[in-house]
């Protein structure tokens, strides 16, 4: 009976995506079907085979090493904020743990973009995944990126792509970002909740983010738009948009001569290994000249610092506003709060995860707590008792809690996009805040329901 209820729940969560869709006629149902089957198969592999979970854990550990390096720099400037040796995984506050590592992560990924490596990776991984999923190349790669980078880092390292993409595609990325998980926090998660289900939730959330966003906010992407941009593309402006300063033009050198005026000897095709190497490393004279590396790096660092301040301000305001709403509701009736209201709304979804009524009510309250505060507060509420729950209850609760989907995350994402894209893109994202929150909730519910099918 409960297995059938769980299966019905998955269909119900997909139906909610249809009901609140921005454009039902644009939904690619073939893509939704492929992704759903793929994710069900992935849930089976990750819950049934240890090597599946080991692969996810290994990739997360690699990104965790990068954050450990960031702790060293933070500790040099702000002594003992991440432990005396700069390697304590429990720093003093949210800004240190979630935001200051951006000051290392952003420049590293900017450098990878500068040298052309990151666009190359995105292009080929995105191309392979898009063939399978029928989704655009960048969106499919971003779903993988979300497995290891948080909801501030993931958009930041892809800022060039976001600045070039249409406002509607920016909305899709913002909605997907609600389901990010930072690799550095996975170590803390698995100390509080069953590790096997925590690690299983991460890749499932990423693919379910593709499913949910393709239903809630379907966007037609043409072949011309489905491109991966490089650093040089960020330097290019449309012809006639602004003149090239004389100083820049002179520094770039004279314009390339037409083929007819080149010496005949240069026009003669050369053969051999040397000629092939020359063709590979030869610079296209029509490509814009790169900014000097250390000037580029300095701008990247400054952008990271500015972003930390923007996100901090947005998070403080969003969390404080939620607290103010709780105060007002409590003044009306003392038991009333955002947590309790959301807990009531989440009761039916909890039942649809295949839980009995009593367990579903308890879980709905934890769900409401997580949405209003964050996953750490919710995990802390059950960490001492979760292992006493039946396996199915453990699995669906752990998977639902393993994401950043909450009100505070809305502030982080809006603040991040405000720091990297223009007003038009920001305004469209702000108009879809409700769908962003719904996206995060539906992704968590779908992931929990899919894992629940295989754990009893």
CSV table of N, CA and C in Angstrom, one decimal, residues 240-357:
chain,number,residue,atom,x,y,z
A,240,UNK,N,29.5,48.3,-33.9
A,240,UNK,CA,28.8,49.6,-33.8
A,240,UNK,C,28.3,49.9,-32.4
A,241,UNK,N,28.5,49.0,-31.4
A,241,UNK,CA,28.0,49.2,-30.1
A,241,UNK,C,28.8,50.3,-29.4
A,242,UNK,N,30.1,50.2,-29.5
A,242,UNK,CA,30.9,51.3,-29.0
A,242,UNK,C,32.3,51.3,-29.8
A,243,UNK,N,32.9,52.4,-30.0
A,243,UNK,CA,34.1,52.5,-30.8
A,243,UNK,C,35.3,51.9,-30.0
A,244,UNK,N,36.2,51.4,-30.7
A,244,UNK,CA,37.4,50.9,-30.1
A,244,UNK,C,38.4,52.1,-29.8
A,245,UNK,N,38.8,52.4,-28.6
A,245,UNK,CA,39.7,53.5,-28.3
A,245,UNK,C,40.9,53.4,-29.2
A,246,UNK,N,41.4,54.6,-29.6
A,246,UNK,CA,42.6,54.7,-30.4
A,246,UNK,C,43.8,54.0,-29.7
A,247,UNK,N,43.9,54.2,-28.4
A,247,UNK,CA,45.1,53.6,-27.7
A,247,UNK,C,45.0,52.1,-27.7
A,248,UNK,N,43.8,51.5,-27.6
A,248,UNK,CA,43.6,50.1,-27.7
A,248,UNK,C,43.9,49.6,-29.1
A,249,UNK,N,43.4,50.4,-30.1
A,249,UNK,CA,43.6,49.9,-31.5
A,249,UNK,C,45.1,49.9,-31.8
A,250,UNK,N,45.8,50.9,-31.3
A,250,UNK,CA,47.2,51.0,-31.7
A,250,UNK,C,48.0,49.9,-30.9
A,251,UNK,N,47.5,49.5,-29.7
A,251,UNK,CA,48.2,48.4,-29.0
A,251,UNK,C,48.0,47.1,-29.6
A,252,UNK,N,46.8,46.9,-30.2
A,252,UNK,CA,46.5,45.7,-30.9
A,252,UNK,C,47.2,45.5,-32.2
A,253,UNK,N,47.8,46.6,-32.7
A,253,UNK,CA,48.6,46.5,-33.9
A,253,UNK,C,47.7,46.7,-35.1
A,254,UNK,N,48.3,46.8,-36.3
A,254,UNK,CA,47.6,47.0,-37.5
A,254,UNK,C,46.6,45.9,-37.8
A,255,UNK,N,45.5,46.2,-38.5
A,255,UNK,CA,44.6,45.2,-38.9
A,255,UNK,C,45.2,44.2,-39.8
A,256,UNK,N,44.7,43.0,-39.8
A,256,UNK,CA,45.3,41.9,-40.7
A,256,UNK,C,45.1,42.3,-42.1
A,257,UNK,N,46.2,42.0,-42.9
A,257,UNK,CA,46.2,42.4,-44.3
A,257,UNK,C,45.3,41.3,-45.1
A,258,UNK,N,44.7,41.7,-46.2
A,258,UNK,CA,43.9,40.8,-47.0
A,258,UNK,C,44.9,39.7,-47.6
A,259,UNK,N,44.3,38.6,-47.9
A,259,UNK,CA,45.1,37.5,-48.3
A,259,UNK,C,45.9,37.9,-49.6
A,260,UNK,N,45.3,38.7,-50.4
A,260,UNK,CA,46.0,39.1,-51.7
A,260,UNK,C,47.2,39.8,-51.5
A,261,UNK,N,47.4,40.5,-50.4
A,261,UNK,CA,48.6,41.4,-50.2
A,261,UNK,C,49.6,40.6,-49.4
A,262,UNK,N,49.4,39.4,-48.9
A,262,UNK,CA,50.4,38.7,-48.2
A,262,UNK,C,51.4,38.2,-49.1
A,263,UNK,N,52.7,38.0,-48.6
A,263,UNK,CA,53.7,37.5,-49.5
A,263,UNK,C,53.3,36.1,-50.0
A,264,UNK,N,53.7,35.8,-51.2
A,264,UNK,CA,53.4,34.5,-51.8
A,264,UNK,C,54.0,33.4,-51.0
A,265,UNK,N,55.2,33.6,-50.4
A,265,UNK,CA,55.8,32.6,-49.6
A,265,UNK,C,55.0,32.2,-48.4
A,266,UNK,N,54.3,33.2,-47.8
A,266,UNK,CA,53.5,32.9,-46.6
A,266,UNK,C,52.2,32.2,-47.0
A,267,UNK,N,51.8,32.3,-48.2
A,267,UNK,CA,50.6,31.7,-48.7
A,267,UNK,C,50.8,30.2,-49.1
A,268,UNK,N,52.1,29.9,-49.2
A,268,UNK,CA,52.4,28.5,-49.6
A,268,UNK,C,52.1,27.6,-48.4
A,269,UNK,N,51.3,26.5,-48.6
A,269,UNK,CA,51.0,25.6,-47.5
A,269,UNK,C,52.3,24.8,-47.1
A,270,UNK,N,52.5,24.8,-45.8
A,270,UNK,CA,53.7,24.0,-45.3
A,270,UNK,C,53.2,22.6,-44.9
A,271,UNK,N,54.1,21.7,-44.8
A,271,UNK,CA,53.7,20.3,-44.4
A,271,UNK,C,54.6,19.9,-43.3
A,272,UNK,N,54.3,18.8,-42.7
A,272,UNK,CA,55.1,18.3,-41.6
A,272,UNK,C,54.5,18.6,-40.2
A,273,UNK,N,55.2,18.0,-39.2
A,273,UNK,CA,54.7,18.2,-37.8
A,273,UNK,C,54.8,19.7,-37.3
A,274,UNK,N,55.9,20.4,-37.7
A,274,UNK,CA,56.0,21.8,-37.3
A,274,UNK,C,54.9,22.6,-37.8
A,275,UNK,N,54.5,22.4,-39.1
A,275,UNK,CA,53.4,23.2,-39.6
A,275,UNK,C,52.1,22.9,-38.9
A,276,UNK,N,51.8,21.6,-38.5
A,276,UNK,CA,50.6,21.3,-37.8
A,276,UNK,C,50.6,22.0,-36.4
A,277,UNK,N,51.7,22.0,-35.7
A,277,UNK,CA,51.8,22.6,-34.4
A,277,UNK,C,51.6,24.1,-34.6
A,278,UNK,N,52.2,24.7,-35.7
A,278,UNK,CA,52.0,26.1,-35.9
A,278,UNK,C,50.5,26.5,-36.1
A,279,UNK,N,49.8,25.7,-36.8
A,279,UNK,CA,48.4,25.9,-37.0
A,279,UNK,C,47.6,25.8,-35.7
A,280,UNK,N,48.0,25.0,-34.8
A,280,UNK,CA,47.3,24.8,-33.5
A,280,UNK,C,47.5,26.0,-32.6
A,281,UNK,N,48.8,26.5,-32.5
A,281,UNK,CA,49.1,27.5,-31.6
A,281,UNK,C,48.9,28.9,-32.2
A,282,UNK,N,48.7,29.0,-33.5
A,282,UNK,CA,48.6,30.3,-34.2
A,282,UNK,C,47.4,31.1,-33.6
A,283,UNK,N,47.6,32.3,-33.4
A,283,UNK,CA,46.5,33.2,-32.9
A,283,UNK,C,45.7,33.7,-34.0
A,284,UNK,N,44.4,33.6,-33.9
A,284,UNK,CA,43.5,34.2,-34.9
A,284,UNK,C,43.6,35.8,-34.8
A,285,UNK,N,44.0,36.5,-35.8
A,285,UNK,CA,44.2,37.9,-35.7
A,285,UNK,C,42.8,38.6,-35.4
A,286,UNK,N,41.7,38.0,-35.7
A,286,UNK,CA,40.4,38.6,-35.5
A,286,UNK,C,39.9,38.5,-34.1
A,287,UNK,N,40.5,37.6,-33.3
A,287,UNK,CA,40.1,37.5,-31.9
A,287,UNK,C,40.6,38.6,-31.1
A,288,UNK,N,39.7,39.1,-30.1
A,288,UNK,CA,40.1,40.3,-29.3
A,288,UNK,C,41.3,39.9,-28.4
A,289,UNK,N,42.1,40.9,-28.1
A,289,UNK,CA,43.3,40.6,-27.3
A,289,UNK,C,42.9,40.5,-25.8
A,290,UNK,N,43.4,39.5,-25.1
A,290,UNK,CA,43.0,39.3,-23.7
A,290,UNK,C,43.6,40.4,-22.8
A,291,UNK,N,42.9,40.6,-21.8
A,291,UNK,CA,43.4,41.5,-20.7
A,291,UNK,C,44.6,40.9,-20.1
A,292,UNK,N,45.6,41.7,-19.7
A,292,UNK,CA,46.7,41.1,-19.0
A,292,UNK,C,46.3,40.3,-17.8
A,293,UNK,N,47.0,39.2,-17.6
A,293,UNK,CA,46.5,38.2,-16.6
A,293,UNK,C,46.3,38.7,-15.2
A,294,UNK,N,47.3,39.5,-14.7
A,294,UNK,CA,47.2,39.9,-13.3
A,294,UNK,C,46.1,41.0,-13.1
A,295,UNK,N,45.9,41.8,-14.2
A,295,UNK,CA,44.8,42.8,-14.2
A,295,UNK,C,43.5,42.0,-14.1
A,296,UNK,N,43.4,41.0,-14.9
A,296,UNK,CA,42.2,40.1,-14.9
A,296,UNK,C,42.0,39.5,-13.5
A,297,UNK,N,43.0,38.9,-12.9
A,297,UNK,CA,42.9,38.3,-11.6
A,297,UNK,C,42.5,39.3,-10.6
A,298,UNK,N,43.1,40.5,-10.6
A,298,UNK,CA,42.7,41.5,-9.6
A,298,UNK,C,41.2,41.8,-9.7
A,299,UNK,N,40.7,42.0,-11.0
A,299,UNK,CA,39.2,42.2,-11.1
A,299,UNK,C,38.4,41.1,-10.6
A,300,UNK,N,38.9,39.8,-10.8
A,300,UNK,CA,38.1,38.7,-10.3
A,300,UNK,C,38.0,38.7,-8.8
A,301,UNK,N,39.1,39.0,-8.1
A,301,UNK,CA,39.2,39.0,-6.7
A,301,UNK,C,38.2,40.1,-6.1
A,302,UNK,N,38.3,41.3,-6.8
A,302,UNK,CA,37.4,42.4,-6.3
A,302,UNK,C,35.9,42.0,-6.5
A,303,UNK,N,35.6,41.4,-7.6
A,303,UNK,CA,34.3,40.9,-7.9
A,303,UNK,C,33.8,39.9,-6.8
A,304,UNK,N,34.7,39.1,-6.4
A,304,UNK,CA,34.4,38.1,-5.3
A,304,UNK,C,34.1,38.8,-4.0
A,305,UNK,N,34.9,39.8,-3.7
A,305,UNK,CA,34.6,40.6,-2.4
A,305,UNK,C,33.3,41.3,-2.5
A,306,UNK,N,33.0,41.9,-3.6
A,306,UNK,CA,31.7,42.6,-3.8
A,306,UNK,C,30.6,41.7,-3.7
A,307,UNK,N,30.7,40.5,-4.2
A,307,UNK,CA,29.6,39.5,-4.2
A,307,UNK,C,29.4,39.1,-2.8
A,308,UNK,N,30.4,38.9,-2.0
A,308,UNK,CA,30.3,38.4,-0.6
A,308,UNK,C,29.4,39.5,0.2
A,309,UNK,N,29.7,40.8,0.0
A,309,UNK,CA,29.0,41.8,0.6
A,309,UNK,C,27.5,41.8,0.2
A,310,UNK,N,27.2,41.7,-1.1
A,310,UNK,CA,25.9,41.7,-1.6
A,310,UNK,C,25.1,40.5,-1.0
A,311,UNK,N,25.6,39.3,-1.1
A,311,UNK,CA,24.9,38.1,-0.6
A,311,UNK,C,24.7,38.3,0.9
A,312,UNK,N,25.7,38.7,1.7
A,312,UNK,CA,25.5,38.9,3.1
A,312,UNK,C,24.3,39.8,3.4
A,313,UNK,N,24.3,40.9,2.7
A,313,UNK,CA,23.2,41.9,3.0
A,313,UNK,C,21.8,41.3,2.7
A,314,UNK,N,21.7,40.5,1.6
A,314,UNK,CA,20.4,39.9,1.2
A,314,UNK,C,20.0,38.9,2.2
A,315,UNK,N,21.0,38.0,2.7
A,315,UNK,CA,20.6,37.0,3.6
A,315,UNK,C,20.1,37.6,4.9
A,316,UNK,N,20.9,38.6,5.4
A,316,UNK,CA,20.5,39.2,6.7
A,316,UNK,C,19.0,39.7,6.6
A,317,UNK,N,18.7,40.4,5.5
A,317,UNK,CA,17.4,41.0,5.3
A,317,UNK,C,16.3,39.9,5.2
A,318,UNK,N,16.5,38.9,4.4
A,318,UNK,CA,15.5,37.8,4.2
A,318,UNK,C,15.2,37.1,5.5
A,319,UNK,N,16.3,36.7,6.2
A,319,UNK,CA,16.1,36.0,7.4
A,319,UNK,C,15.4,36.8,8.5
A,320,UNK,N,15.8,38.1,8.5
A,320,UNK,CA,15.2,39.0,9.5
A,320,UNK,C,13.7,39.3,9.1
A,321,UNK,N,13.4,39.4,7.9
A,321,UNK,CA,12.0,39.5,7.5
A,321,UNK,C,11.1,38.3,7.8
A,322,UNK,N,11.7,37.1,7.7
A,322,UNK,CA,11.0,35.9,8.1
A,322,UNK,C,10.7,35.9,9.6
A,323,UNK,N,11.7,36.4,10.4
A,323,UNK,CA,11.6,36.5,11.8
A,323,UNK,C,10.5,37.5,12.2
A,324,UNK,N,10.4,38.6,11.4
A,324,UNK,CA,9.4,39.6,11.7
A,324,UNK,C,8.0,39.1,11.4
A,325,UNK,N,7.9,38.3,10.3
A,325,UNK,CA,6.6,37.7,10.0
A,325,UNK,C,6.2,36.8,11.2
A,326,UNK,N,7.1,36.0,11.7
A,326,UNK,CA,6.8,35.1,12.8
A,326,UNK,C,6.3,35.9,14.0
A,327,UNK,N,7.0,37.1,14.3
A,327,UNK,CA,6.6,37.9,15.4
A,327,UNK,C,5.1,38.4,15.2
A,328,UNK,N,4.8,38.8,14.0
A,328,UNK,CA,3.4,39.3,13.7
A,328,UNK,C,2.4,38.1,13.9
A,329,UNK,N,2.7,37.0,13.3
A,329,UNK,CA,1.8,35.8,13.5
A,329,UNK,C,1.7,35.4,14.9
A,330,UNK,N,2.8,35.4,15.7
A,330,UNK,CA,2.7,35.1,17.1
A,330,UNK,C,1.9,36.0,17.9
A,331,UNK,N,1.9,37.3,17.5
A,331,UNK,CA,1.0,38.3,18.2
A,331,UNK,C,-0.4,38.0,18.0
A,332,UNK,N,-0.8,37.5,16.8
A,332,UNK,CA,-2.2,37.1,16.5
A,332,UNK,C,-2.6,35.9,17.3
A,333,UNK,N,-1.7,34.9,17.3
A,333,UNK,CA,-2.0,33.6,18.0
A,333,UNK,C,-0.6,33.0,18.3
A,334,UNK,N,-0.3,32.8,19.6
A,334,UNK,CA,1.0,32.4,20.0
A,334,UNK,C,1.5,31.1,19.3
A,335,UNK,N,0.7,30.1,19.0
A,335,UNK,CA,1.3,28.9,18.3
A,335,UNK,C,1.6,29.1,16.8
A,336,UNK,N,1.1,30.3,16.3
A,336,UNK,CA,1.2,30.5,14.8
A,336,UNK,C,2.6,31.0,14.4
A,337,UNK,N,3.1,30.4,13.4
A,337,UNK,CA,4.4,30.8,12.8
A,337,UNK,C,4.5,30.3,11.4
A,338,UNK,N,5.5,30.8,10.7
A,338,UNK,CA,5.7,30.3,9.3
A,338,UNK,C,6.0,28.8,9.3
A,339,UNK,N,6.8,28.4,10.3
A,339,UNK,CA,7.1,27.0,10.4
A,339,UNK,C,5.9,26.1,10.6
A,340,UNK,N,5.0,26.5,11.5
A,340,UNK,CA,3.8,25.7,11.7
A,340,UNK,C,2.8,25.7,10.5
A,341,UNK,N,2.7,26.9,9.8
A,341,UNK,CA,1.9,27.0,8.6
A,341,UNK,C,2.4,26.1,7.5
A,342,UNK,N,3.7,26.2,7.3
A,342,UNK,CA,4.3,25.4,6.2
A,342,UNK,C,4.2,23.9,6.6
A,343,UNK,N,4.3,23.6,7.9
A,343,UNK,CA,4.2,22.2,8.3
A,343,UNK,C,2.9,21.6,8.0
A,344,UNK,N,1.8,22.4,8.1
A,344,UNK,CA,0.5,21.9,7.8
A,344,UNK,C,0.4,21.7,6.3
A,345,UNK,N,0.9,22.6,5.5
A,345,UNK,CA,0.9,22.5,4.0
A,345,UNK,C,1.7,21.3,3.5
A,346,UNK,N,2.7,20.9,4.3
A,346,UNK,CA,3.6,19.8,3.9
A,346,UNK,C,3.1,18.5,4.3
A,347,UNK,N,1.9,18.4,5.0
A,347,UNK,CA,1.5,17.2,5.6
A,347,UNK,C,1.1,16.2,4.4
A,348,UNK,N,0.3,16.7,3.5
A,348,UNK,CA,-0.1,15.8,2.4
A,348,UNK,C,1.1,15.3,1.6
A,349,UNK,N,2.0,16.2,1.2
A,349,UNK,CA,3.2,15.7,0.5
A,349,UNK,C,3.9,14.6,1.3
A,350,UNK,N,4.0,14.8,2.7
A,350,UNK,CA,4.6,13.8,3.5
A,350,UNK,C,3.9,12.4,3.4
A,351,UNK,N,2.5,12.5,3.4
A,351,UNK,CA,1.8,11.2,3.2
A,351,UNK,C,2.1,10.6,1.9
A,352,UNK,N,2.3,11.4,0.8
A,352,UNK,CA,2.6,10.9,-0.5
A,352,UNK,C,4.0,10.4,-0.7
A,353,UNK,N,4.8,10.5,0.4
A,353,UNK,CA,6.1,9.9,0.4
A,353,UNK,C,6.1,8.5,0.9
A,354,UNK,N,4.9,8.0,1.2
A,354,UNK,CA,4.7,6.6,1.6
A,354,UNK,C,4.9,6.4,3.1
A,355,UNK,N,4.5,7.4,3.9
A,355,UNK,CA,4.6,7.4,5.4
A,355,UNK,C,3.2,7.2,6.0
A,356,UNK,N,3.1,6.6,7.1
A,356,UNK,CA,1.8,6.5,7.8
A,356,UNK,C,1.5,7.8,8.4
A,357,UNK,N,0.2,8.1,8.7
A,357,UNK,CA,-0.2,9.4,9.1
A,357,UNK,C,0.6,10.0,10.3
